[in-house]
C-alpha cells in the first residue's frame, strides 16, 4: 500500500506540469456497502400471569454511510488518461439501537447512538471515454487514506427508581487505508465548465487506537470524577498478554466503513 501511494504521489507531481488542469467540487450521499451487525436490540415484556417474551433485532450498517462533500484537483494528460487528487469530508449517518424491558408496570430502557466523521484523501488515475456530443463517460480508481472519529452515547433509565445514566465516548487515532473507484458521466455546460454525476465505491474498515469516555452523568449530575482511570481511556492493541491478571484482554476492534454513493458536482478547467 505504501509503495502504491508513493507511486501515485510521484505521478501526480510529475504530471501536473504537463496536464490540462481542472478543479472540481461535489456533494452526495453514501449508502452502506458490506454492511455488518453494529448492535442488537432487545425487547422484553411480561404479564401478571408470569408469561414473558423477548424479541431480538440486529442493527446493521456501515459507518462509511452518510453525507459527503469533496473537492478535487487534477489534470488530463491525454484524451483518455489523467490524474486526480481528492480531499473529502464524511458526516456519517447516526445509528440508534434500543433495548427495553417492561415488568410489573415498570420500564427499563437502554439506548445506544453511534455517529462517525472522517477526513478522506484519495489520489487516483482517471480515465475519460470518447463519448458523443456534450456527454463523456469518466472513471477513477485509487487508494484512500482516512482519518476517522467515531462517537457514541449510551443512556439508560428505569421508572422503578427514576434512575438515569448517560455515558459519552469517542473512538479515535490510527489512519485507515482503503480503496476507491468511481464511474460516471460529465456534461459540458460551457467550454470550461462541466456538470458531473458519479457513483463511487469505497472498501475500507477502521481500527481505532483508543477509546475515551468524554462525559458521564447520573440523574443529570456530572460524575466524571468518579470514572475509574483504567476505563476512562483505553488504548487498543492488536495483541495483548496478561501476566498474573484476570479479565479479558482489550484488543483493537474494527468497524465497517464501506459504502456506495452518488456524487453531483461541477468541474472547472483552468
PDB file of C-alpha atoms in Angstrom:
ATOM      1  CA  UNK A   1       0.000   0.000   0.000  1.00  0.00           C
ATOM      2  CA  UNK A   2       2.800   2.461   0.897  1.00  0.00           C
ATOM      3  CA  UNK A   3       4.564   1.765  -2.412  1.00  0.00           C
ATOM      4  CA  UNK A   4       1.325   2.348  -4.294  1.00  0.00           C
ATOM      5  CA  UNK A   5       0.796   5.680  -2.529  1.00  0.00           C
ATOM      6  CA  UNK A   6       4.365   6.787  -3.310  1.00  0.00           C
ATOM      7  CA  UNK A   7       3.902   5.998  -6.984  1.00  0.00           C
ATOM      8  CA  UNK A   8       0.620   7.912  -7.008  1.00  0.00           C
ATOM      9  CA  UNK A   9       2.205  10.996  -5.423  1.00  0.00           C
ATOM     10  CA  UNK A  10       5.176  10.947  -7.807  1.00  0.00           C
ATOM     11  CA  UNK A  11       2.894  10.530 -10.781  1.00  0.00           C
ATOM     12  CA  UNK A  12       0.769  13.455  -9.609  1.00  0.00           C
ATOM     13  CA  UNK A  13       3.758  15.759  -9.139  1.00  0.00           C
ATOM     14  CA  UNK A  14       5.343  14.955 -12.484  1.00  0.00           C
ATOM     15  CA  UNK A  15       2.099  15.040 -14.416  1.00  0.00           C
ATOM     16  CA  UNK A  16       0.860  18.401 -13.135  1.00  0.00           C
ATOM     17  CA  UNK A  17       3.433  20.282 -15.212  1.00  0.00           C
ATOM     18  CA  UNK A  18       2.130  18.818 -18.478  1.00  0.00           C
ATOM     19  CA  UNK A  19      -1.572  18.391 -17.871  1.00  0.00           C
ATOM     20  CA  UNK A  20      -4.639  20.381 -18.760  1.00  0.00           C
ATOM     21  CA  UNK A  21      -5.590  21.205 -15.174  1.00  0.00           C
ATOM     22  CA  UNK A  22      -9.003  21.392 -13.506  1.00  0.00           C
ATOM     23  CA  UNK A  23     -10.631  21.837 -10.102  1.00  0.00           C
ATOM     24  CA  UNK A  24     -13.909  20.239  -9.052  1.00  0.00           C
ATOM     25  CA  UNK A  25     -16.349  20.133  -6.150  1.00  0.00           C
ATOM     26  CA  UNK A  26     -19.217  17.777  -5.357  1.00  0.00           C
ATOM     27  CA  UNK A  27     -21.707  16.723  -2.688  1.00  0.00           C
ATOM     28  CA  UNK A  28     -23.537  13.455  -2.254  1.00  0.00           C
ATOM     29  CA  UNK A  29     -24.773  10.667  -0.031  1.00  0.00           C
ATOM     30  CA  UNK A  30     -23.229   7.279   0.694  1.00  0.00           C
ATOM     31  CA  UNK A  31     -25.149   4.088   1.465  1.00  0.00           C
ATOM     32  CA  UNK A  32     -23.694   1.090   3.350  1.00  0.00           C
ATOM     33  CA  UNK A  33     -21.733  -1.442   1.325  1.00  0.00           C
ATOM     34  CA  UNK A  34     -20.576  -4.650   3.011  1.00  0.00           C
ATOM     35  CA  UNK A  35     -22.878  -3.843   5.954  1.00  0.00           C
ATOM     36  CA  UNK A  36     -22.154  -5.605   9.229  1.00  0.00           C
ATOM     37  CA  UNK A  37     -24.007  -6.004  12.524  1.00  0.00           C
ATOM     38  CA  UNK A  38     -23.342  -2.915  14.644  1.00  0.00           C
ATOM     39  CA  UNK A  39     -25.527  -3.749  17.654  1.00  0.00           C
ATOM     40  CA  UNK A  40     -28.502  -5.821  18.866  1.00  0.00           C
ATOM     41  CA  UNK A  41     -31.859  -4.535  20.116  1.00  0.00           C
ATOM     42  CA  UNK A  42     -33.749  -6.476  22.784  1.00  0.00           C
ATOM     43  CA  UNK A  43     -37.369  -6.035  23.893  1.00  0.00           C
ATOM     44  CA  UNK A  44     -38.558  -7.945  26.989  1.00  0.00           C
ATOM     45  CA  UNK A  45     -42.192  -7.923  28.138  1.00  0.00           C
ATOM     46  CA  UNK A  46     -44.072  -9.896  30.788  1.00  0.00           C
ATOM     47  CA  UNK A  47     -47.586 -10.040  32.237  1.00  0.00           C
ATOM     48  CA  UNK A  48     -49.205 -10.830  35.600  1.00  0.00           C
ATOM     49  CA  UNK A  49     -49.609 -14.494  34.649  1.00  0.00           C
ATOM     50  CA  UNK A  50     -45.853 -14.961  34.532  1.00  0.00           C
ATOM     51  CA  UNK A  51     -45.689 -15.164  30.756  1.00  0.00           C
ATOM     52  CA  UNK A  52     -42.917 -13.265  29.032  1.00  0.00           C
ATOM     53  CA  UNK A  53     -41.479 -12.739  25.557  1.00  0.00           C
ATOM     54  CA  UNK A  54     -38.093 -11.495  24.400  1.00  0.00           C
ATOM     55  CA  UNK A  55     -37.559 -10.148  20.884  1.00  0.00           C
ATOM     56  CA  UNK A  56     -34.099  -9.596  19.405  1.00  0.00           C
ATOM     57  CA  UNK A  57     -33.331  -7.435  16.375  1.00  0.00           C
ATOM     58  CA  UNK A  58     -29.974  -6.759  14.743  1.00  0.00           C
ATOM     59  CA  UNK A  59     -28.847  -3.257  13.781  1.00  0.00           C
ATOM     60  CA  UNK A  60     -26.882  -3.416  10.516  1.00  0.00           C
ATOM     61  CA  UNK A  61     -24.944  -0.838   8.556  1.00  0.00           C
ATOM     62  CA  UNK A  62     -21.605   0.811   7.890  1.00  0.00           C
ATOM     63  CA  UNK A  63     -20.040   3.882   9.463  1.00  0.00           C
ATOM     64  CA  UNK A  64     -18.974   4.931   5.961  1.00  0.00           C
ATOM     65  CA  UNK A  65     -22.558   5.881   5.101  1.00  0.00           C
ATOM     66  CA  UNK A  66     -23.787   9.465   5.338  1.00  0.00           C
ATOM     67  CA  UNK A  67     -23.460  12.888   3.713  1.00  0.00           C
ATOM     68  CA  UNK A  68     -20.150  13.656   1.992  1.00  0.00           C
ATOM     69  CA  UNK A  69     -18.569  16.677   0.353  1.00  0.00           C
ATOM     70  CA  UNK A  70     -15.443  16.609  -1.815  1.00  0.00           C
ATOM     71  CA  UNK A  71     -13.053  18.900  -3.652  1.00  0.00           C
ATOM     72  CA  UNK A  72     -10.518  17.734  -6.197  1.00  0.00           C
ATOM     73  CA  UNK A  73      -7.634  18.885  -8.354  1.00  0.00           C
ATOM     74  CA  UNK A  74      -6.395  17.055 -11.415  1.00  0.00           C
ATOM     75  CA  UNK A  75      -5.295  17.065 -14.993  1.00  0.00           C
ATOM     76  CA  UNK A  76      -5.971  15.419 -18.320  1.00  0.00           C
ATOM     77  CA  UNK A  77      -2.742  14.003 -19.751  1.00  0.00           C
ATOM     78  CA  UNK A  78      -4.272  12.746 -22.980  1.00  0.00           C
ATOM     79  CA  UNK A  79      -7.648  12.051 -24.454  1.00  0.00           C
ATOM     80  CA  UNK A  80      -8.090   9.107 -22.076  1.00  0.00           C
ATOM     81  CA  UNK A  81      -5.621   9.081 -19.166  1.00  0.00           C
ATOM     82  CA  UNK A  82      -5.313  11.608 -16.337  1.00  0.00           C
ATOM     83  CA  UNK A  83      -4.780  12.040 -12.608  1.00  0.00           C
ATOM     84  CA  UNK A  84      -6.861  13.361  -9.723  1.00  0.00           C
ATOM     85  CA  UNK A  85      -6.206  14.290  -6.071  1.00  0.00           C
ATOM     86  CA  UNK A  86      -9.316  14.472  -3.881  1.00  0.00           C
ATOM     87  CA  UNK A  87      -9.979  15.693  -0.337  1.00  0.00           C
ATOM     88  CA  UNK A  88     -13.331  14.779   1.192  1.00  0.00           C
ATOM     89  CA  UNK A  89     -15.293  15.031   4.424  1.00  0.00           C
ATOM     90  CA  UNK A  90     -17.844  12.480   5.643  1.00  0.00           C
ATOM     91  CA  UNK A  91     -20.579  13.321   8.140  1.00  0.00           C
ATOM     92  CA  UNK A  92     -21.718   9.828   8.967  1.00  0.00           C
ATOM     93  CA  UNK A  93     -25.251   8.560   9.406  1.00  0.00           C
ATOM     94  CA  UNK A  94     -26.361   8.177  13.028  1.00  0.00           C
ATOM     95  CA  UNK A  95     -27.238   4.637  14.070  1.00  0.00           C
ATOM     96  CA  UNK A  96     -29.511   4.042  17.070  1.00  0.00           C
ATOM     97  CA  UNK A  97     -30.414   0.891  18.975  1.00  0.00           C
ATOM     98  CA  UNK A  98     -32.772   0.456  21.928  1.00  0.00           C
ATOM     99  CA  UNK A  99     -33.249  -2.336  24.465  1.00  0.00           C
ATOM    100  CA  UNK A 100     -36.431  -2.198  26.557  1.00  0.00           C
ATOM    101  CA  UNK A 101     -37.725  -4.236  29.471  1.00  0.00           C
ATOM    102  CA  UNK A 102     -41.285  -3.954  30.852  1.00  0.00           C
ATOM    103  CA  UNK A 103     -42.078  -5.716  34.113  1.00  0.00           C
ATOM    104  CA  UNK A 104     -44.921  -5.150  36.610  1.00  0.00           C
ATOM    105  CA  UNK A 105     -45.730  -1.781  35.077  1.00  0.00           C
ATOM    106  CA  UNK A 106     -42.142  -0.505  35.285  1.00  0.00           C
ATOM    107  CA  UNK A 107     -39.972   0.178  32.256  1.00  0.00           C
ATOM    108  CA  UNK A 108     -36.213  -0.061  31.836  1.00  0.00           C
ATOM    109  CA  UNK A 109     -34.705   1.450  28.677  1.00  0.00           C
ATOM    110  CA  UNK A 110     -31.161   1.316  27.312  1.00  0.00           C
ATOM    111  CA  UNK A 111     -30.333   3.386  24.227  1.00  0.00           C
ATOM    112  CA  UNK A 112     -27.121   3.477  22.161  1.00  0.00           C
ATOM    113  CA  UNK A 113     -26.259   6.031  19.482  1.00  0.00           C
ATOM    114  CA  UNK A 114     -23.254   6.000  17.133  1.00  0.00           C
ATOM    115  CA  UNK A 115     -22.031   8.554  14.589  1.00  0.00           C
ATOM    116  CA  UNK A 116     -18.827   8.820  12.556  1.00  0.00           C
ATOM    117  CA  UNK A 117     -16.933  11.604  10.832  1.00  0.00           C
ATOM    118  CA  UNK A 118     -13.891  11.319   8.582  1.00  0.00           C
ATOM    119  CA  UNK A 119     -11.430  13.321   6.507  1.00  0.00           C
ATOM    120  CA  UNK A 120     -10.570  11.293   3.403  1.00  0.00           C
ATOM    121  CA  UNK A 121      -7.731  11.729   0.885  1.00  0.00           C
ATOM    122  CA  UNK A 122      -7.646   9.896  -2.459  1.00  0.00           C
ATOM    123  CA  UNK A 123      -5.041  10.139  -5.253  1.00  0.00           C
ATOM    124  CA  UNK A 124      -6.363   8.448  -8.395  1.00  0.00           C
ATOM    125  CA  UNK A 125      -5.803   7.602 -12.011  1.00  0.00           C
ATOM    126  CA  UNK A 126      -8.634   8.874 -14.225  1.00  0.00           C
ATOM    127  CA  UNK A 127      -9.994   7.525 -17.482  1.00  0.00           C
ATOM    128  CA  UNK A 128     -12.136   9.553 -19.880  1.00  0.00           C
ATOM    129  CA  UNK A 129     -14.064   7.883 -22.684  1.00  0.00           C
ATOM    130  CA  UNK A 130     -14.717   9.261 -26.132  1.00  0.00           C
ATOM    131  CA  UNK A 131     -18.391   9.964 -25.617  1.00  0.00           C
ATOM    132  CA  UNK A 132     -20.683  11.699 -28.055  1.00  0.00           C
ATOM    133  CA  UNK A 133     -21.509  15.373 -28.128  1.00  0.00           C
ATOM    134  CA  UNK A 134     -21.512  17.021 -24.715  1.00  0.00           C
ATOM    135  CA  UNK A 135     -21.723  13.798 -22.665  1.00  0.00           C
ATOM    136  CA  UNK A 136     -18.471  11.973 -21.798  1.00  0.00           C
ATOM    137  CA  UNK A 137     -18.065   8.860 -19.571  1.00  0.00           C
ATOM    138  CA  UNK A 138     -15.441   9.074 -16.805  1.00  0.00           C
ATOM    139  CA  UNK A 139     -13.854   6.725 -14.252  1.00  0.00           C
ATOM    140  CA  UNK A 140     -11.350   6.997 -11.383  1.00  0.00           C
ATOM    141  CA  UNK A 141      -9.516   4.423  -9.291  1.00  0.00           C
ATOM    142  CA  UNK A 142      -7.000   4.738  -6.462  1.00  0.00           C
ATOM    143  CA  UNK A 143      -6.140   4.193  -2.790  1.00  0.00           C
ATOM    144  CA  UNK A 144      -7.919   6.077   0.005  1.00  0.00           C
ATOM    145  CA  UNK A 145      -6.465   7.389   3.270  1.00  0.00           C
ATOM    146  CA  UNK A 146      -8.936   8.238   6.043  1.00  0.00           C
ATOM    147  CA  UNK A 147      -8.685   9.897   9.472  1.00  0.00           C
ATOM    148  CA  UNK A 148     -11.824   8.744  11.270  1.00  0.00           C
ATOM    149  CA  UNK A 149     -13.540   9.598  14.553  1.00  0.00           C
ATOM    150  CA  UNK A 150     -16.438   7.561  15.926  1.00  0.00           C
ATOM    151  CA  UNK A 151     -18.594   8.995  18.721  1.00  0.00           C
ATOM    152  CA  UNK A 152     -21.087   7.082  20.806  1.00  0.00           C
ATOM    153  CA  UNK A 153     -23.599   7.712  23.563  1.00  0.00           C
ATOM    154  CA  UNK A 154     -25.082   5.132  25.936  1.00  0.00           C
ATOM    155  CA  UNK A 155     -28.083   6.141  28.038  1.00  0.00           C
ATOM    156  CA  UNK A 156     -30.260   4.147  30.426  1.00  0.00           C
ATOM    157  CA  UNK A 157     -33.328   4.879  32.527  1.00  0.00           C
ATOM    158  CA  UNK A 158     -35.555   2.983  34.953  1.00  0.00           C
ATOM    159  CA  UNK A 159     -39.026   4.128  36.047  1.00  0.00           C
ATOM    160  CA  UNK A 160     -38.887   1.902  39.159  1.00  0.00           C
ATOM    161  CA  UNK A 161     -36.402   4.163  40.953  1.00  0.00           C
ATOM    162  CA  UNK A 162     -36.324   7.079  38.453  1.00  0.00           C
ATOM    163  CA  UNK A 163     -32.655   6.403  37.760  1.00  0.00           C
ATOM    164  CA  UNK A 164     -30.938   7.807  34.652  1.00  0.00           C
ATOM    165  CA  UNK A 165     -27.387   7.391  33.386  1.00  0.00           C
ATOM    166  CA  UNK A 166     -25.586   8.710  30.299  1.00  0.00           C
ATOM    167  CA  UNK A 167     -22.078   7.992  29.032  1.00  0.00           C
ATOM    168  CA  UNK A 168     -20.469   9.666  26.003  1.00  0.00           C
ATOM    169  CA  UNK A 169     -17.305   8.268  24.449  1.00  0.00           C
ATOM    170  CA  UNK A 170     -15.064   8.677  21.416  1.00  0.00           C
ATOM    171  CA  UNK A 171     -13.003   6.262  19.331  1.00  0.00           C
ATOM    172  CA  UNK A 172     -10.039   7.940  17.640  1.00  0.00           C
ATOM    173  CA  UNK A 173      -6.467   7.513  16.429  1.00  0.00           C
ATOM    174  CA  UNK A 174      -4.893   5.493  13.620  1.00  0.00           C
ATOM    175  CA  UNK A 175      -5.144   6.053   9.880  1.00  0.00           C
ATOM    176  CA  UNK A 176      -7.258   3.757   7.714  1.00  0.00           C
ATOM    177  CA  UNK A 177      -6.224   2.622   4.243  1.00  0.00           C
ATOM    178  CA  UNK A 178      -8.749   1.517   1.682  1.00  0.00           C
ATOM    179  CA  UNK A 179      -9.649   1.539  -1.993  1.00  0.00           C
ATOM    180  CA  UNK A 180     -11.971   3.759  -4.015  1.00  0.00           C
ATOM    181  CA  UNK A 181     -13.394   3.565  -7.511  1.00  0.00           C
ATOM    182  CA  UNK A 182     -15.838   5.856  -9.313  1.00  0.00           C
ATOM    183  CA  UNK A 183     -17.728   5.799 -12.608  1.00  0.00           C
ATOM    184  CA  UNK A 184     -19.975   8.436 -14.095  1.00  0.00           C
ATOM    185  CA  UNK A 185     -20.561  10.999 -16.791  1.00  0.00           C
ATOM    186  CA  UNK A 186     -19.687  14.645 -17.318  1.00  0.00           C
ATOM    187  CA  UNK A 187     -21.852  17.048 -19.291  1.00  0.00           C
ATOM    188  CA  UNK A 188     -20.401  20.174 -20.895  1.00  0.00           C
ATOM    189  CA  UNK A 189     -22.096  23.349 -19.678  1.00  0.00           C
ATOM    190  CA  UNK A 190     -19.589  25.590 -21.450  1.00  0.00           C
ATOM    191  CA  UNK A 191     -16.123  25.363 -22.922  1.00  0.00           C
ATOM    192  CA  UNK A 192     -14.503  25.233 -19.468  1.00  0.00           C
ATOM    193  CA  UNK A 193     -17.260  24.056 -17.149  1.00  0.00           C
ATOM    194  CA  UNK A 194     -18.828  20.605 -16.846  1.00  0.00           C
ATOM    195  CA  UNK A 195     -21.538  19.048 -14.696  1.00  0.00           C
ATOM    196  CA  UNK A 196     -20.502  15.679 -13.196  1.00  0.00           C
ATOM    197  CA  UNK A 197     -22.598  12.800 -11.872  1.00  0.00           C
ATOM    198  CA  UNK A 198     -20.768   9.818 -10.357  1.00  0.00           C
ATOM    199  CA  UNK A 199     -21.314   6.583  -8.473  1.00  0.00           C
ATOM    200  CA  UNK A 200     -18.389   5.688  -6.209  1.00  0.00           C
ATOM    201  CA  UNK A 201     -17.424   2.559  -4.291  1.00  0.00           C
ATOM    202  CA  UNK A 202     -15.302   2.520  -1.126  1.00  0.00           C
ATOM    203  CA  UNK A 203     -13.906  -0.564   0.611  1.00  0.00           C
ATOM    204  CA  UNK A 204     -12.365   0.166   3.997  1.00  0.00           C
ATOM    205  CA  UNK A 205     -12.554  -0.558   7.732  1.00  0.00           C
ATOM    206  CA  UNK A 206     -11.475   1.432  10.791  1.00  0.00           C
ATOM    207  CA  UNK A 207      -9.452   0.154  13.746  1.00  0.00           C
ATOM    208  CA  UNK A 208      -9.159   2.903  16.396  1.00  0.00           C
ATOM    209  CA  UNK A 209      -6.089   3.442  18.556  1.00  0.00           C
ATOM    210  CA  UNK A 210      -8.042   4.353  21.680  1.00  0.00           C
ATOM    211  CA  UNK A 211     -11.456   4.853  23.270  1.00  0.00           C
ATOM    212  CA  UNK A 212     -12.032   7.742  25.652  1.00  0.00           C
ATOM    213  CA  UNK A 213     -15.029   8.493  27.894  1.00  0.00           C
ATOM    214  CA  UNK A 214     -15.782  12.191  27.344  1.00  0.00           C
ATOM    215  CA  UNK A 215     -18.864  12.673  29.577  1.00  0.00           C
ATOM    216  CA  UNK A 216     -20.629  10.742  32.343  1.00  0.00           C
ATOM    217  CA  UNK A 217     -23.864  11.761  34.075  1.00  0.00           C
ATOM    218  CA  UNK A 218     -26.042  10.081  36.715  1.00  0.00           C
ATOM    219  CA  UNK A 219     -29.521  11.528  37.347  1.00  0.00           C
ATOM    220  CA  UNK A 220     -28.464  14.639  35.420  1.00  0.00           C
ATOM    221  CA  UNK A 221     -25.344  15.251  37.532  1.00  0.00           C
ATOM    222  CA  UNK A 222     -21.785  15.287  36.167  1.00  0.00           C
ATOM    223  CA  UNK A 223     -19.827  12.423  37.792  1.00  0.00           C
ATOM    224  CA  UNK A 224     -16.782  12.297  35.517  1.00  0.00           C
ATOM    225  CA  UNK A 225     -14.547  12.486  38.577  1.00  0.00           C
ATOM    226  CA  UNK A 226     -15.879   9.077  39.663  1.00  0.00           C
ATOM    227  CA  UNK A 227     -14.840   7.271  36.470  1.00  0.00           C
ATOM    228  CA  UNK A 228     -12.120   4.666  37.009  1.00  0.00           C
ATOM    229  CA  UNK A 229      -8.941   5.946  35.243  1.00  0.00           C
ATOM    230  CA  UNK A 230      -8.351   2.430  33.909  1.00  0.00           C
ATOM    231  CA  UNK A 231     -11.540   2.616  31.828  1.00  0.00           C
ATOM    232  CA  UNK A 232     -11.687   6.383  31.200  1.00  0.00           C
ATOM    233  CA  UNK A 233      -9.151   5.985  28.383  1.00  0.00           C
ATOM    234  CA  UNK A 234      -8.363   2.609  26.846  1.00  0.00           C
ATOM    235  CA  UNK A 235      -5.503   2.074  24.409  1.00  0.00           C
ATOM    236  CA  UNK A 236      -6.120  -0.689  21.890  1.00  0.00           C
ATOM    237  CA  UNK A 237      -3.535  -3.151  20.603  1.00  0.00           C
ATOM    238  CA  UNK A 238      -3.847  -5.958  18.062  1.00  0.00           C
ATOM    239  CA  UNK A 239      -2.273  -8.340  20.556  1.00  0.00           C
ATOM    240  CA  UNK A 240      -2.141  -8.247  24.345  1.00  0.00           C
ATOM    241  CA  UNK A 241      -0.771 -10.607  27.013  1.00  0.00           C
ATOM    242  CA  UNK A 242      -1.963 -10.650  30.626  1.00  0.00           C
ATOM    243  CA  UNK A 243       0.574 -11.709  33.265  1.00  0.00           C
ATOM    244  CA  UNK A 244      -0.866 -12.610  36.665  1.00  0.00           C
ATOM    245  CA  UNK A 245      -4.010 -10.664  35.798  1.00  0.00           C
ATOM    246  CA  UNK A 246      -7.623 -11.685  35.373  1.00  0.00           C
ATOM    247  CA  UNK A 247     -10.140 -10.398  32.876  1.00  0.00           C
ATOM    248  CA  UNK A 248     -10.474 -10.197  29.132  1.00  0.00           C
ATOM    249  CA  UNK A 249      -7.663  -8.577  27.110  1.00  0.00           C
ATOM    250  CA  UNK A 250      -8.580  -5.340  25.337  1.00  0.00           C
ATOM    251  CA  UNK A 251      -7.839  -5.946  21.656  1.00  0.00           C
ATOM    252  CA  UNK A 252      -8.440  -3.438  18.886  1.00  0.00           C
ATOM    253  CA  UNK A 253     -11.964  -3.550  17.384  1.00  0.00           C
ATOM    254  CA  UNK A 254     -12.660  -2.893  13.719  1.00  0.00           C
ATOM    255  CA  UNK A 255     -15.643  -1.016  12.330  1.00  0.00           C
ATOM    256  CA  UNK A 256     -17.003  -1.238   8.759  1.00  0.00           C
ATOM    257  CA  UNK A 257     -16.534   1.869   6.578  1.00  0.00           C
ATOM    258  CA  UNK A 258     -17.507   0.534   3.140  1.00  0.00           C
ATOM    259  CA  UNK A 259     -20.022   2.478   1.076  1.00  0.00           C
ATOM    260  CA  UNK A 260     -21.588   3.090  -2.313  1.00  0.00           C
ATOM    261  CA  UNK A 261     -22.530   6.688  -3.044  1.00  0.00           C
ATOM    262  CA  UNK A 262     -23.831   9.186  -5.555  1.00  0.00           C
ATOM    263  CA  UNK A 263     -21.972  12.478  -6.095  1.00  0.00           C
ATOM    264  CA  UNK A 264     -23.128  15.518  -8.057  1.00  0.00           C
ATOM    265  CA  UNK A 265     -20.768  18.370  -8.793  1.00  0.00           C
ATOM    266  CA  UNK A 266     -19.060  20.848 -11.068  1.00  0.00           C
ATOM    267  CA  UNK A 267     -15.655  20.626 -12.820  1.00  0.00           C
ATOM    268  CA  UNK A 268     -13.906  23.782 -13.992  1.00  0.00           C
ATOM    269  CA  UNK A 269     -10.910  23.679 -16.356  1.00  0.00           C
ATOM    270  CA  UNK A 270      -8.169  26.211 -15.624  1.00  0.00           C
TER     271      UNK A 270
END
